[in-house]
PDB file of C-alpha atoms in Angstrom:
ATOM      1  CA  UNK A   1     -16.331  69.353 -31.777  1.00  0.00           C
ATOM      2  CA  UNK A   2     -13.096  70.531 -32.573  1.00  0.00           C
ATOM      3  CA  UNK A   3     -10.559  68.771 -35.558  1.00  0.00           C
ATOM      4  CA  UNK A   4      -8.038  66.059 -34.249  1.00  0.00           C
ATOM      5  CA  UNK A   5      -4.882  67.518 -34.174  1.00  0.00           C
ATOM      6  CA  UNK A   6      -2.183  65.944 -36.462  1.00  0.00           C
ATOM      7  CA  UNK A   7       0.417  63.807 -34.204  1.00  0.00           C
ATOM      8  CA  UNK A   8       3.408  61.977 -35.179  1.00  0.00           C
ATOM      9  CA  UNK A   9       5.364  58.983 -33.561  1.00  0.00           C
ATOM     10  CA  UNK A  10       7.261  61.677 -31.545  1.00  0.00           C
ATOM     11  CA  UNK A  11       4.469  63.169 -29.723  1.00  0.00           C
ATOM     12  CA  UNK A  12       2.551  59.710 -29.282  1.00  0.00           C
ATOM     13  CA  UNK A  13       5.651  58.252 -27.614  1.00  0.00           C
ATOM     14  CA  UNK A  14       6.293  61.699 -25.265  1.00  0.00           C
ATOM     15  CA  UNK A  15       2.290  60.837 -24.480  1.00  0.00           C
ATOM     16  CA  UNK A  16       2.995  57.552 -23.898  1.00  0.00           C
ATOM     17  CA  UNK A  17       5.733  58.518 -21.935  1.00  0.00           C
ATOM     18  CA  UNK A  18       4.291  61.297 -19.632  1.00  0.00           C
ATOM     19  CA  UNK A  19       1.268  58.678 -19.288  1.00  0.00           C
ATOM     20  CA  UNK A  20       3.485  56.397 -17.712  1.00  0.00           C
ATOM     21  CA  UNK A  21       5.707  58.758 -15.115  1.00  0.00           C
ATOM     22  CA  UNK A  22       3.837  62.300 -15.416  1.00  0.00           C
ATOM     23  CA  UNK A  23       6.888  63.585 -13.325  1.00  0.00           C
ATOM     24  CA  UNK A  24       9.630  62.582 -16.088  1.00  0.00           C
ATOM     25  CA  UNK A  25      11.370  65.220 -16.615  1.00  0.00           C
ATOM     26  CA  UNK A  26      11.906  67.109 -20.005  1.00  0.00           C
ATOM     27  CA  UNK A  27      15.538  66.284 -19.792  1.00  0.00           C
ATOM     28  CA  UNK A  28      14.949  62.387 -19.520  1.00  0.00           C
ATOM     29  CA  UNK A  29      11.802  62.542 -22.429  1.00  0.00           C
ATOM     30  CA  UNK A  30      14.206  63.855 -25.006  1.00  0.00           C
ATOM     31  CA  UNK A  31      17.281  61.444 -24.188  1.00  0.00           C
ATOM     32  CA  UNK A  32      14.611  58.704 -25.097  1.00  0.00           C
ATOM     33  CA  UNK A  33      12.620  59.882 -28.129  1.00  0.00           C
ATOM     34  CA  UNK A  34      16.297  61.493 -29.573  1.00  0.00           C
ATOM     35  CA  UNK A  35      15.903  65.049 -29.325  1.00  0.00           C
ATOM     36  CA  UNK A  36      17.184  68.236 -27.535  1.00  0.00           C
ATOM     37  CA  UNK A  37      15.219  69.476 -24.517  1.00  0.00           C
ATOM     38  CA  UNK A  38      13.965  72.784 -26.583  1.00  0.00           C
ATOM     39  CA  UNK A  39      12.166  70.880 -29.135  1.00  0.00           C
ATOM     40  CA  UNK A  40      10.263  68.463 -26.224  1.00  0.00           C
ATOM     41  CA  UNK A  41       9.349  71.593 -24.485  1.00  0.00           C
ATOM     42  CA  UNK A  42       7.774  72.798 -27.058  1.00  0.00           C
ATOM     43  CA  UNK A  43       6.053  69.721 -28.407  1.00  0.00           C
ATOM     44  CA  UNK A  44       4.719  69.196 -24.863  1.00  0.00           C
ATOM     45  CA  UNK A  45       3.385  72.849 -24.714  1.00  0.00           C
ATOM     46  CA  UNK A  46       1.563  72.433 -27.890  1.00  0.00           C
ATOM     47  CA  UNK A  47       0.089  69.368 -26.613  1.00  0.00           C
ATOM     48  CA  UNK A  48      -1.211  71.052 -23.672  1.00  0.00           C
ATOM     49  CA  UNK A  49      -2.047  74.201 -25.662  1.00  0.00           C
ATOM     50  CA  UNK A  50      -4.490  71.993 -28.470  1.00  0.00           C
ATOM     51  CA  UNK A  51      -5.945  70.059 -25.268  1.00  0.00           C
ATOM     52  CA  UNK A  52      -4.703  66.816 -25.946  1.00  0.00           C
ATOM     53  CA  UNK A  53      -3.080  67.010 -22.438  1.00  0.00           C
ATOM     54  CA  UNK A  54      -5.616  68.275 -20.309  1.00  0.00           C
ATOM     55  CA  UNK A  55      -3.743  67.837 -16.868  1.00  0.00           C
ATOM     56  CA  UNK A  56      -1.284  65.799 -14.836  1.00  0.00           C
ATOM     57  CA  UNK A  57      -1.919  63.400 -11.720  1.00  0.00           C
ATOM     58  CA  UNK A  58      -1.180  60.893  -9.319  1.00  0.00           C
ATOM     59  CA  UNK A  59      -2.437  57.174  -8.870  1.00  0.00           C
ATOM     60  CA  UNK A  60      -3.100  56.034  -5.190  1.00  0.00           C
ATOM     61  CA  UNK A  61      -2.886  52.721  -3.480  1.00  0.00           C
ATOM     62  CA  UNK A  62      -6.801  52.976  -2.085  1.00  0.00           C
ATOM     63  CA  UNK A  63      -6.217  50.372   0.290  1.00  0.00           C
ATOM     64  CA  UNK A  64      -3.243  52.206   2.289  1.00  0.00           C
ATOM     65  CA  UNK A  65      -5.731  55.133   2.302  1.00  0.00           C
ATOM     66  CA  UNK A  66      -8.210  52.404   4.019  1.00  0.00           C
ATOM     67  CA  UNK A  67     -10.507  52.656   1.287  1.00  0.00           C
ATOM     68  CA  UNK A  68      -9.495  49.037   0.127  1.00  0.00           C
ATOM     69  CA  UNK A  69     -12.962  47.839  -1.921  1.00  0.00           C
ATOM     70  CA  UNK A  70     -13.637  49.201  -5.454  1.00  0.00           C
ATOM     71  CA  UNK A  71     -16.723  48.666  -7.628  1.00  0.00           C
ATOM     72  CA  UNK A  72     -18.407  49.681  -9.950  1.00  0.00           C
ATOM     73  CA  UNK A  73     -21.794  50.106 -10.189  1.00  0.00           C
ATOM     74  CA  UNK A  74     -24.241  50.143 -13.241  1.00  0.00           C
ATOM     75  CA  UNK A  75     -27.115  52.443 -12.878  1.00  0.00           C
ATOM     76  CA  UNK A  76     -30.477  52.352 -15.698  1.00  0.00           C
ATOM     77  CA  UNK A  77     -32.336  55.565 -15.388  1.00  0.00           C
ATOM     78  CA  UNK A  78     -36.264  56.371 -16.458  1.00  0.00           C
ATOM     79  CA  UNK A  79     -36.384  57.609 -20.291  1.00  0.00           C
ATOM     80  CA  UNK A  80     -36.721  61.003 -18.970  1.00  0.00           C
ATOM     81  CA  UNK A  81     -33.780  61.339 -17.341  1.00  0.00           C
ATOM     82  CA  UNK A  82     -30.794  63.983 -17.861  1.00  0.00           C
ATOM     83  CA  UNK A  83     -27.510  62.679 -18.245  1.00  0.00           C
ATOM     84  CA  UNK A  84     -26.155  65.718 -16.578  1.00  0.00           C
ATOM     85  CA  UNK A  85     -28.257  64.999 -13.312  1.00  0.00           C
ATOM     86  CA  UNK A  86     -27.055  61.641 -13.181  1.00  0.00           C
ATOM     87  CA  UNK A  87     -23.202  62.786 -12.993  1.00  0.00           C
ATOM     88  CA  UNK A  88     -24.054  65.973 -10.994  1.00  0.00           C
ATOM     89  CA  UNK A  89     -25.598  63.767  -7.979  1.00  0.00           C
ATOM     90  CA  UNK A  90     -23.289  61.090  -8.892  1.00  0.00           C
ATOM     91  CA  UNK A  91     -20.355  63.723  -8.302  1.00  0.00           C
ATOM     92  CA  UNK A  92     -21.764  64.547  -4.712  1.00  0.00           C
ATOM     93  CA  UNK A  93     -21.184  61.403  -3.223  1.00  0.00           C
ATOM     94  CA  UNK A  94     -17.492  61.005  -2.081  1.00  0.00           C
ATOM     95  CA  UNK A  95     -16.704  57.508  -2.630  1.00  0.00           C
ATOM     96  CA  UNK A  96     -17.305  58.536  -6.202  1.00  0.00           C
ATOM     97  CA  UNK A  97     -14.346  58.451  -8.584  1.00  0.00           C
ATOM     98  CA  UNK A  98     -15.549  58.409 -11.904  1.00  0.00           C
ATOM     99  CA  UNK A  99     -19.153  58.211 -13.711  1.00  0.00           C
ATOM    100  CA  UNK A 100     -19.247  57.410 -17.451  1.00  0.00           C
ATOM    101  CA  UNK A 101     -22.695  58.100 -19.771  1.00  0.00           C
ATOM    102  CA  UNK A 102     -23.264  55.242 -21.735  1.00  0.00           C
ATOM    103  CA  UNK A 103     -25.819  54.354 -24.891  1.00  0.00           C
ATOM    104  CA  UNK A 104     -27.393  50.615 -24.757  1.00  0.00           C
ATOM    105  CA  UNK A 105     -28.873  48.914 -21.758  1.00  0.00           C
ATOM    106  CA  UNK A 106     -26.673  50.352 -18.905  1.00  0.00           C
ATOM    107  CA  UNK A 107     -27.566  54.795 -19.006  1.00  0.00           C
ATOM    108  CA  UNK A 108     -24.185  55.165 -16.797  1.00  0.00           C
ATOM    109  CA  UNK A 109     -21.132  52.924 -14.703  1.00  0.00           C
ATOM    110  CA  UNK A 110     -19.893  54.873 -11.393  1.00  0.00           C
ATOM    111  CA  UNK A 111     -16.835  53.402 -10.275  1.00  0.00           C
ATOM    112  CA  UNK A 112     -16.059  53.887  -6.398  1.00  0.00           C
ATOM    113  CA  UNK A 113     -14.135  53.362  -3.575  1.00  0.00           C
ATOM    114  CA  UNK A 114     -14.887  52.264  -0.105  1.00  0.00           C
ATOM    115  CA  UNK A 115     -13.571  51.082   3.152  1.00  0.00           C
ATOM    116  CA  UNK A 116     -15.825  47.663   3.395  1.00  0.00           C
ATOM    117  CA  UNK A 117     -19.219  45.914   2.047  1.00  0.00           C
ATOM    118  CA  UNK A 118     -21.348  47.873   4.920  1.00  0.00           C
ATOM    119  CA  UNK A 119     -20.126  50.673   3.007  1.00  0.00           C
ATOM    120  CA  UNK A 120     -20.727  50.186  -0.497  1.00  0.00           C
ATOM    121  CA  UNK A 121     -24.191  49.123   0.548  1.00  0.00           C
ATOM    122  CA  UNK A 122     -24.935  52.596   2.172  1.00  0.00           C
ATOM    123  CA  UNK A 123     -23.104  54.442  -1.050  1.00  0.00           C
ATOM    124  CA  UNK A 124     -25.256  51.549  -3.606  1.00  0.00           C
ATOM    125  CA  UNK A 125     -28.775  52.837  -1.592  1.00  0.00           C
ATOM    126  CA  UNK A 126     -27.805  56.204  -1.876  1.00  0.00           C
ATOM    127  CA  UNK A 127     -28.104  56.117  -5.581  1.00  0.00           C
ATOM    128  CA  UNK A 128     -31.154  54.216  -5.377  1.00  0.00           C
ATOM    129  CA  UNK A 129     -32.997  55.971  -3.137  1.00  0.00           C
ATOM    130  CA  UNK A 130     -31.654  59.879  -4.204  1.00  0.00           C
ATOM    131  CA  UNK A 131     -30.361  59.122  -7.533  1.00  0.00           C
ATOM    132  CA  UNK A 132     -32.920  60.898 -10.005  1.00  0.00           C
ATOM    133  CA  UNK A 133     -34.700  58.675 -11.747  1.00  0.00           C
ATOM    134  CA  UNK A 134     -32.676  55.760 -10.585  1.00  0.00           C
ATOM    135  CA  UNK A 135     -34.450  52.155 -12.364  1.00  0.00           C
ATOM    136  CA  UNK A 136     -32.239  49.622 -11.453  1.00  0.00           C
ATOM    137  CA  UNK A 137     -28.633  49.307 -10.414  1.00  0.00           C
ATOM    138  CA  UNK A 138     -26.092  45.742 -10.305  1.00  0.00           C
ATOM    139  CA  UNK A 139     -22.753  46.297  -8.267  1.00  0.00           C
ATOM    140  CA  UNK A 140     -19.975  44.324  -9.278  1.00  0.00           C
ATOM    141  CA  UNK A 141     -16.789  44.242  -6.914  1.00  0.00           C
ATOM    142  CA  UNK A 142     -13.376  44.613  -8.344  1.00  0.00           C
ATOM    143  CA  UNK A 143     -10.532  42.191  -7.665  1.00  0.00           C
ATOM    144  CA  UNK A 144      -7.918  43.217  -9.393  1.00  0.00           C
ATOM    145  CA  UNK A 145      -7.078  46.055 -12.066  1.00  0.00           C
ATOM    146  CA  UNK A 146      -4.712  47.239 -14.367  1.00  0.00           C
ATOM    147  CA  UNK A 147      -4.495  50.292 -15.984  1.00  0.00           C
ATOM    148  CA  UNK A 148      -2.547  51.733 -19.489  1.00  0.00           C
ATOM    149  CA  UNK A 149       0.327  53.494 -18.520  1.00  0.00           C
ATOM    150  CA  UNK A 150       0.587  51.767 -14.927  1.00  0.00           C
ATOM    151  CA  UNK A 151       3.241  50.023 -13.769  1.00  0.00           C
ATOM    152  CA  UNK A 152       2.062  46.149 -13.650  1.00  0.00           C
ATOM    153  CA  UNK A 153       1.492  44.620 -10.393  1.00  0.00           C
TER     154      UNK A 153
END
């Protein structure tokens, strides 16, 4: 595990504002924390450099891409289980968007998109029925989200 790296209230608010609009440019991040465009630059290279920014992306309206149902699914495993075969088959299915490993009662939550119900039921039997080692799983179906960073709805 590698040491935190040291950030003051000038990087945390260029983080907070690249988390917000990763497309801001330089120009605009610098007006707002006070500083020239060199020294931003540079600060955001280091960041990227040490890791702490490991990559930029988009957010998506799902339900324009007709995949308008998200849940997320908690999945308990046998004892004997590998973590890293639950997210590698977990990874294989498409509707997938993210698996978290978790201690306590739940081994991992795989949030997931769809187009309807019929749907998550095929994707919520897959697991079952090829997940490795799959126990037990409890879908719960999302109404509403927010996210850090997002714009509010």
């Amino acid at each position: 595990m590698s040491a935190p790296v040291h950030l003051d209230s000038v990087d945390l608010q260029i983080l907070e504002l690249l988390r917000a609009d990763g497309r801001r440019t330089v120009r605009d991040i610098a007006r707002l924390v006070q500083l020239s465009p060199a020294p931003v630059r540079r600060r955001i290279a280091r960041l990227e450099e040490s890791g702490i920014i490991t990559g930029y992306t988009i957010t998506t309206d799902q339900a324009k891409l007709g995949q308008g149902l998200q849940a997320v699914t908690e999945l308990r495993f046998t004892g004997d289980t590998d973590i890293h075969d639950i997210v590698e088959f977990a990874s294989t299915l498409p509707e997938v968007d993210e698996v978290l490993t978790l201690t306590g009662d739940v081994d991992a939550l795989v949030r997931l998109h769809v187009d309807s119900v019929d749907d998550l039921q095929k994707v919520v039997n897959r697991l079952r029925r090829k997940g490795v080692g799959v126990l037990q799983t409890k879908t719960l179906i999302v109404i509403d989200s927010w996210q850090r960073g997002a714009p509010m709805p």
